[in-house]
């Protein structure tokens, strides 16, 4: 029975049910949700009255109470380059969430909106928050969501709790150890920081971790580390390194752009690649150019596994209601390590041919 009067089509509220049943609105809420310490006779009476009135629960209110909107928010800063989600990671997040019947919503947050978001994170209508700030100060968004009971997972950021991130230190250590075990003993590292062993300014954690993994593996092998700053690298400095690093020189580059610049410097110096110098770099994927990929070899960042780890952490936090869980470093696929010393087509590698 819908309510008569001015709003002929209005559905009855819990307050109307409470008045008709002669009980409080709290008792109605408890009776309909199956909670609270009320007698079975009162519960049945309330349900009977609610049915007669054709009461229907407000779907949005139910979603707020149950934290079940069917959506996970991918939260980033909307006015800077401090939030970065590679396409591979984005695609895998979307595909993996569908398996648990959730959808991904992109939510850019401007600095002017942060205070309002702190006051009411629930207004976004999300069941969980994947927060992505890859550089600089993370405090503006730290703990905003989990303080409101919304599972908060940081992606591609390295903190003690609630983060999933590629294990760049482990990958750099392992690839350097792999190379030294194959008697490639003249290995240099190419980056852009003057103090790569420290966290400097707004640098991403990987700037430090990739260098430290390399440095520690070289120290473990009893070999001196050699660090190049890409902006200061010249044909002369490359030739000096090649003389020192014989018979098997390798340059491990922080990223693809560094590898391309090293390749250009090497070509200018008349160095044959990859015969006289191996160039290896970290990136989300190979360049997918057969000729170029044969000259510079990629260590793919495990963005597919990063997505899986983020969703596993969400499910764990949602199930246990834990505010803080240990961060998860996601390992690189070690099967790629052996291919840095070959010119094999990455299409064949991926397809397992």
PDB file of C-alpha atoms in Angstrom, residues 186 235-250 276-277:
ATOM      1  CA  UNK A 186      81.733  -5.690 -16.679  1.00  0.00           C
ATOM      2  CA  UNK A 235      80.942   8.625 -26.609  1.00  0.00           C
ATOM      3  CA  UNK A 236      84.239   9.059 -24.733  1.00  0.00           C
ATOM      4  CA  UNK A 237      82.841   7.845 -21.398  1.00  0.00           C
ATOM      5  CA  UNK A 238      81.224   4.881 -23.172  1.00  0.00           C
ATOM      6  CA  UNK A 239      84.494   3.938 -24.897  1.00  0.00           C
ATOM      7  CA  UNK A 240      86.313   4.118 -21.538  1.00  0.00           C
ATOM      8  CA  UNK A 241      83.723   1.820 -19.971  1.00  0.00           C
ATOM      9  CA  UNK A 242      84.000  -0.681 -22.830  1.00  0.00           C
ATOM     10  CA  UNK A 243      87.769  -0.924 -22.352  1.00  0.00           C
ATOM     11  CA  UNK A 244      87.391  -1.461 -18.620  1.00  0.00           C
ATOM     12  CA  UNK A 245      84.468  -3.928 -18.918  1.00  0.00           C
ATOM     13  CA  UNK A 246      86.003  -6.365 -21.416  1.00  0.00           C
ATOM     14  CA  UNK A 247      85.450  -9.068 -22.456  1.00  0.00           C
ATOM     15  CA  UNK A 248      81.668  -8.851 -21.913  1.00  0.00           C
ATOM     16  CA  UNK A 249      80.350  -5.325 -21.201  1.00  0.00           C
ATOM     17  CA  UNK A 250      76.715  -4.800 -20.195  1.00  0.00           C
ATOM     18  CA  UNK A 276      80.142  -5.507 -28.462  1.00  0.00           C
ATOM     19  CA  UNK A 277      77.725  -4.251 -25.795  1.00  0.00           C
TER      20      UNK A 277
END
